[in-house]
Amino acid sequence: MNAPSLEALVDLYPWKPSLALFRALEWRGVSCYYPLLASPVLDLGCGDGQINRLVLGQWESVGVDVDPAPLSKAKQLIRRVVRADARRLPFRDGSCGAFFANCAVEHLPELSLCLAEAARLLRRGGVFIATVPSGHWKSLYCWNRLFSSLGMPRLGRRIVDAHDRRMAHYNLLGPEEWAMALKKAGLRPVAFDPYLGPRGARFTTFMESVWALPFPVPGFFRPSGTFYFLAGVLRHAGGERFWKRVFLRWVRPLYEEPIGPDGVAVGLVVVARKEA
């Protein structure tokens, strides 16, 4: 099974090019480790199941999320879904061949408990794969860079901190910190692969900050509300295909942006195994 293409992700998120770019890069990174995956795969933070369908479709999987709203949609795409807390997962020891978490574990205040659960549930030789924002997230954030260059670093940090609070980012870690946390849980670190370089980081953090304003705005006048309204108009007018082409031209250079030898990037694919 190949990783979903950039085109497939733009099809899934036609009006959110930054999310399509982020997801496409995540799956390109995750696909390198497909040979390590084995059923059943526990998909932590499965949401509405769309990503599971694209990325984990060839494996038997169990979707887990603490939020009941998206799980009602996930039931249509994943054979088995369970509402559960990542700190206390209702499965027996050694029952999973792989533990997968897409942009989920950075939102957990008690990361150590989640990693301990992953180690408990994985059978020997099982793989843990997580996609997360990296320790470079704040330094690469567009507003942080802009206001620092203007001599106002405190203002940039305040904006970034406000966005992080809204996004509930608790674990923005580098490879060394991840290695320590994984080893403490009983997992052997395998790889920490960076994705989404500085140019792509500026684009995605700008777009995501617009979608997650840190101050209240009436619904329609929020960028997301206005954007969805215009998207609906364009969709009915037959403009969706045109905008997909525009977005692909827009994000493809960022998708192909190489990561430098210093490994500075806004995202990280974290891979570990339970010792055989």
CSV table of C-alpha atoms in Angstrom, one decimal:
chain,number,residue,atom,x,y,z
A,1,MET,CA,0.0,0.0,0.0
A,2,ASN,CA,1.4,3.4,-1.0
A,3,ALA,CA,1.0,6.6,1.0
A,4,PRO,CA,-1.9,8.8,0.0
A,5,SER,CA,-0.7,11.3,-2.6
A,6,LEU,CA,-0.8,15.1,-2.2
A,7,GLU,CA,-3.7,15.1,-4.7
A,8,ALA,CA,-5.7,12.7,-2.5
A,9,LEU,CA,-5.2,14.9,0.5
A,10,VAL,CA,-6.3,18.0,-1.4
A,11,ASP,CA,-9.4,16.0,-2.5
A,12,LEU,CA,-10.1,15.3,1.2
A,13,TYR,CA,-9.4,18.9,2.4
A,14,PRO,CA,-10.2,21.0,-0.7
A,15,TRP,CA,-10.7,24.2,1.2
A,16,LYS,CA,-7.8,23.8,3.7
A,17,PRO,CA,-4.6,23.6,1.7
A,18,SER,CA,-2.4,23.9,4.8
A,19,LEU,CA,-4.0,20.8,6.4
A,20,ALA,CA,-3.8,18.9,3.1
A,21,LEU,CA,0.0,19.7,3.0
A,22,PHE,CA,0.6,18.7,6.6
A,23,ARG,CA,-1.3,15.4,6.2
A,24,ALA,CA,0.4,14.5,2.9
A,25,LEU,CA,3.8,15.0,4.5
A,26,GLU,CA,2.9,13.0,7.5
A,27,TRP,CA,1.7,10.1,5.5
A,28,ARG,CA,4.8,10.2,3.2
A,29,GLY,CA,6.9,9.9,6.4
A,30,VAL,CA,4.7,7.2,7.9
A,31,SER,CA,4.7,5.1,4.7
A,32,CYS,CA,8.4,4.4,5.1
A,33,TYR,CA,7.4,2.2,8.1
A,34,TYR,CA,4.5,0.3,6.6
A,35,PRO,CA,6.6,-2.9,6.5
A,36,LEU,CA,6.7,-2.7,10.3
A,37,LEU,CA,2.9,-2.5,10.8
A,38,ALA,CA,0.9,-5.6,11.8
A,39,SER,CA,-2.7,-6.1,12.6
A,40,PRO,CA,-4.5,-5.2,14.7
A,41,VAL,CA,-3.5,-1.5,14.7
A,42,LEU,CA,-4.7,0.7,17.5
A,43,ASP,CA,-5.5,4.1,16.0
A,44,LEU,CA,-5.4,6.6,18.8
A,45,GLY,CA,-7.3,9.8,18.2
A,46,CYS,CA,-8.9,8.4,15.1
A,47,GLY,CA,-11.4,11.2,14.8
A,48,ASP,CA,-13.9,10.7,12.0
A,49,GLY,CA,-12.0,7.8,10.5
A,50,GLN,CA,-11.1,9.5,7.2
A,51,ILE,CA,-7.3,9.3,7.8
A,52,ASN,CA,-7.6,5.7,9.0
A,53,ARG,CA,-9.4,4.8,5.7
A,54,LEU,CA,-6.6,6.4,3.6
A,55,VAL,CA,-3.6,5.3,5.6
A,56,LEU,CA,-4.4,2.1,7.5
A,57,GLY,CA,-7.0,0.6,5.1
A,58,GLN,CA,-5.1,-2.6,4.5
A,59,TRP,CA,-4.8,-3.5,8.2
A,60,GLU,CA,-7.3,-4.6,10.7
A,61,SER,CA,-7.6,-1.6,13.0
A,62,VAL,CA,-9.4,-0.3,16.1
A,63,GLY,CA,-10.3,3.4,16.2
A,64,VAL,CA,-10.1,5.0,19.6
A,65,ASP,CA,-11.1,8.6,20.5
A,66,VAL,CA,-12.2,10.3,23.7
A,67,ASP,CA,-14.6,12.6,21.8
A,68,PRO,CA,-17.9,10.9,20.9
A,69,ALA,CA,-18.9,13.3,18.1
A,70,PRO,CA,-16.4,12.2,15.4
A,71,LEU,CA,-16.7,8.5,16.5
A,72,SER,CA,-20.3,8.4,15.1
A,73,LYS,CA,-18.8,9.1,11.6
A,74,ALA,CA,-15.8,6.8,12.2
A,75,LYS,CA,-18.2,3.9,12.7
A,76,GLN,CA,-19.0,4.1,9.0
A,77,LEU,CA,-15.3,3.7,8.0
A,78,ILE,CA,-13.7,1.6,10.7
A,79,ARG,CA,-15.0,-1.8,11.6
A,80,ARG,CA,-14.5,-1.3,15.4
A,81,VAL,CA,-14.4,2.0,17.2
A,82,VAL,CA,-14.1,2.6,21.0
A,83,ARG,CA,-14.5,5.7,23.1
A,84,ALA,CA,-11.7,5.6,25.6
A,85,ASP,CA,-9.2,7.6,27.5
A,86,ALA,CA,-5.6,7.3,26.3
A,87,ARG,CA,-4.4,6.9,29.9
A,88,ARG,CA,-6.6,3.8,30.5
A,89,LEU,CA,-7.3,1.8,27.3
A,90,PRO,CA,-9.7,-1.1,27.6
A,91,PHE,CA,-7.7,-3.7,25.8
A,92,ARG,CA,-5.7,-6.7,27.1
A,93,ASP,CA,-1.9,-6.7,27.4
A,94,GLY,CA,0.0,-7.6,24.2
A,95,SER,CA,-3.2,-7.4,22.0
A,96,CYS,CA,-1.9,-4.9,19.4
A,97,GLY,CA,0.5,-5.4,16.5
A,98,ALA,CA,1.0,-1.6,16.1
A,99,PHE,CA,0.0,1.6,18.0
A,100,PHE,CA,-0.6,4.6,15.7
A,101,ALA,CA,-1.3,8.2,16.7
A,102,ASN,CA,-1.8,11.0,14.2
A,103,CYS,CA,-1.4,14.4,15.8
A,104,ALA,CA,-2.8,13.1,19.1
A,105,VAL,CA,-0.2,12.6,21.8
A,106,GLU,CA,0.9,16.2,21.8
A,107,HIS,CA,-2.5,17.1,23.2
A,108,LEU,CA,-2.1,14.8,26.3
A,109,PRO,CA,-1.0,16.4,29.5
A,110,GLU,CA,0.0,13.0,30.9
A,111,LEU,CA,2.1,11.7,28.0
A,112,SER,CA,3.9,9.2,30.2
A,113,LEU,CA,0.7,7.3,30.9
A,114,CYS,CA,-0.2,7.1,27.2
A,115,LEU,CA,3.2,5.8,26.3
A,116,ALA,CA,3.0,3.2,29.2
A,117,GLU,CA,-0.3,2.1,27.8
A,118,ALA,CA,1.2,1.7,24.3
A,119,ALA,CA,4.0,-0.4,25.7
A,120,ARG,CA,1.5,-2.6,27.6
A,121,LEU,CA,-0.8,-3.1,24.6
A,122,LEU,CA,1.9,-3.9,22.0
A,123,ARG,CA,3.0,-7.4,21.5
A,124,ARG,CA,6.7,-8.1,21.5
A,125,GLY,CA,8.3,-6.5,18.3
A,126,GLY,CA,5.2,-4.3,17.8
A,127,VAL,CA,5.7,-0.8,16.5
A,128,PHE,CA,4.7,2.6,17.9
A,129,ILE,CA,4.3,5.4,15.3
A,130,ALA,CA,3.2,8.9,16.1
A,131,THR,CA,3.2,12.1,14.0
A,132,VAL,CA,3.6,15.2,16.2
A,133,PRO,CA,4.7,18.9,16.1
A,134,SER,CA,8.4,19.0,16.8
A,135,GLY,CA,10.4,21.0,19.3
A,136,HIS,CA,11.0,23.6,16.5
A,137,TRP,CA,7.3,24.4,16.3
A,138,LYS,CA,7.4,27.7,18.2
A,139,SER,CA,10.6,29.0,16.7
A,140,LEU,CA,9.3,28.3,13.1
A,141,TYR,CA,5.9,29.7,13.8
A,142,CYS,CA,5.2,32.6,11.3
A,143,TRP,CA,4.3,35.3,13.9
A,144,ASN,CA,7.2,34.4,16.1
A,145,ARG,CA,9.6,34.8,13.2
A,146,LEU,CA,8.0,38.0,12.0
A,147,PHE,CA,7.9,39.9,15.2
A,148,SER,CA,11.3,38.7,16.2
A,149,SER,CA,12.7,40.2,13.0
A,150,LEU,CA,10.9,43.4,13.9
A,151,GLY,CA,12.5,43.6,17.3
A,152,MET,CA,9.3,42.5,19.1
A,153,PRO,CA,10.0,38.9,20.2
A,154,ARG,CA,7.7,39.1,23.2
A,155,LEU,CA,4.7,39.9,21.1
A,156,GLY,CA,5.5,37.0,18.8
A,157,ARG,CA,5.8,34.6,21.8
A,158,ARG,CA,2.5,35.9,23.2
A,159,ILE,CA,0.7,35.1,19.9
A,160,VAL,CA,2.3,31.7,19.7
A,161,ASP,CA,1.5,30.9,23.3
A,162,ALA,CA,-2.2,31.9,22.8
A,163,HIS,CA,-2.4,29.6,19.8
A,164,ASP,CA,-0.8,26.8,21.6
A,165,ARG,CA,-3.3,27.1,24.5
A,166,ARG,CA,-6.2,27.1,22.1
A,167,MET,CA,-4.7,24.0,20.3
A,168,ALA,CA,-3.9,22.3,23.7
A,169,HIS,CA,-0.2,21.7,22.8
A,170,TYR,CA,1.4,20.1,25.9
A,171,ASN,CA,4.2,18.1,24.3
A,172,LEU,CA,6.4,19.9,21.8
A,173,LEU,CA,9.5,17.8,22.1
A,174,GLY,CA,12.7,17.2,20.3
A,175,PRO,CA,14.2,13.8,19.4
A,176,GLU,CA,16.3,13.6,22.6
A,177,GLU,CA,13.2,14.3,24.8
A,178,TRP,CA,11.2,11.8,22.9
A,179,ALA,CA,13.9,9.1,23.3
A,180,MET,CA,13.9,9.6,27.0
A,181,ALA,CA,10.1,9.4,27.3
A,182,LEU,CA,10.0,6.3,25.1
A,183,LYS,CA,12.7,4.4,27.0
A,184,LYS,CA,11.1,5.2,30.3
A,185,ALA,CA,7.9,3.6,29.0
A,186,GLY,CA,9.7,0.5,27.9
A,187,LEU,CA,9.9,1.2,24.2
A,188,ARG,CA,13.1,1.3,22.0
A,189,PRO,CA,13.4,4.4,19.9
A,190,VAL,CA,13.9,3.6,16.2
A,191,ALA,CA,13.6,6.9,14.3
A,192,PHE,CA,12.7,10.5,14.5
A,193,ASP,CA,12.1,11.8,11.0
A,194,PRO,CA,11.5,15.5,10.5
A,195,TYR,CA,9.0,16.8,7.9
A,196,LEU,CA,7.7,20.2,6.8
A,197,GLY,CA,10.6,22.6,6.5
A,198,PRO,CA,10.8,26.4,7.3
A,199,ARG,CA,9.0,27.6,4.2
A,200,GLY,CA,6.2,25.2,4.7
A,201,ALA,CA,6.1,25.9,8.4
A,202,ARG,CA,5.5,29.6,7.7
A,203,PHE,CA,2.6,28.8,5.3
A,204,THR,CA,0.9,26.2,7.5
A,205,THR,CA,1.3,28.1,10.8
A,206,PHE,CA,-0.1,31.3,9.2
A,207,MET,CA,-3.1,29.5,7.8
A,208,GLU,CA,-3.7,27.6,11.0
A,209,SER,CA,-3.5,30.7,13.1
A,210,VAL,CA,-6.1,32.4,10.9
A,211,TRP,CA,-8.4,29.4,11.4
A,212,ALA,CA,-7.8,29.3,15.2
A,213,LEU,CA,-7.9,33.0,16.2
A,214,PRO,CA,-7.0,33.4,19.9
A,215,PHE,CA,-9.8,35.9,20.4
A,216,PRO,CA,-13.6,35.6,20.0
A,217,VAL,CA,-15.2,36.6,16.7
A,218,PRO,CA,-18.9,36.1,15.6
A,219,GLY,CA,-19.2,32.9,13.6
A,220,PHE,CA,-19.7,34.1,10.1
A,221,PHE,CA,-17.0,36.7,10.4
A,222,ARG,CA,-14.4,34.3,11.5
A,223,PRO,CA,-12.1,33.4,8.6
A,224,SER,CA,-13.3,29.8,8.8
A,225,GLY,CA,-17.0,30.8,8.7
A,226,THR,CA,-16.5,33.1,5.7
A,227,PHE,CA,-14.2,30.6,4.0
A,228,TYR,CA,-16.8,27.8,4.2
A,229,PHE,CA,-19.5,30.1,3.0
A,230,LEU,CA,-17.5,31.1,-0.1
A,231,ALA,CA,-16.5,27.4,-0.5
A,232,GLY,CA,-20.1,26.5,-0.7
A,233,VAL,CA,-20.9,29.1,-3.3
A,234,LEU,CA,-17.9,28.0,-5.4
A,235,ARG,CA,-18.8,24.3,-5.1
A,236,HIS,CA,-22.3,25.0,-6.4
A,237,ALA,CA,-20.8,27.1,-9.2
A,238,GLY,CA,-18.5,24.3,-10.2
A,239,GLY,CA,-15.4,26.0,-9.0
A,240,GLU,CA,-14.0,23.2,-6.7
A,241,ARG,CA,-11.9,21.6,-9.4
A,242,PHE,CA,-10.4,25.0,-10.3
A,243,TRP,CA,-9.4,25.7,-6.7
A,244,LYS,CA,-7.9,22.3,-6.3
A,245,ARG,CA,-5.6,23.0,-9.2
A,246,VAL,CA,-4.7,26.4,-7.6
A,247,PHE,CA,-4.0,24.8,-4.2
A,248,LEU,CA,-1.9,22.0,-5.7
A,249,ARG,CA,0.3,24.6,-7.5
A,250,TRP,CA,0.4,26.5,-4.3
A,251,VAL,CA,1.5,23.7,-1.9
A,252,ARG,CA,3.5,21.4,-4.2
A,253,PRO,CA,6.8,23.4,-3.8
A,254,LEU,CA,6.3,23.2,0.0
A,255,TYR,CA,5.6,19.5,-0.2
A,256,GLU,CA,8.9,19.0,-2.1
A,257,GLU,CA,10.9,21.3,0.1
A,258,PRO,CA,14.0,19.4,1.4
A,259,ILE,CA,14.8,19.2,5.0
A,260,GLY,CA,18.3,20.5,5.8
A,261,PRO,CA,21.0,18.5,7.5
A,262,ASP,CA,20.2,20.2,10.8
A,263,GLY,CA,16.8,18.5,10.7
A,264,VAL,CA,15.0,21.7,11.5
A,265,ALA,CA,11.3,21.1,10.6
A,266,VAL,CA,7.9,21.7,12.2
A,267,GLY,CA,6.8,18.1,12.4
A,268,LEU,CA,8.3,14.8,13.5
A,269,VAL,CA,7.5,11.1,12.8
A,270,VAL,CA,8.3,9.2,16.0
A,271,VAL,CA,8.9,5.5,15.6
A,272,ALA,CA,9.7,3.0,18.4
A,273,ARG,CA,9.4,-0.7,19.0
A,274,LYS,CA,8.6,-3.0,21.9
A,275,GLU,CA,11.6,-5.2,22.4
A,276,ALA,CA,11.2,-8.7,21.1
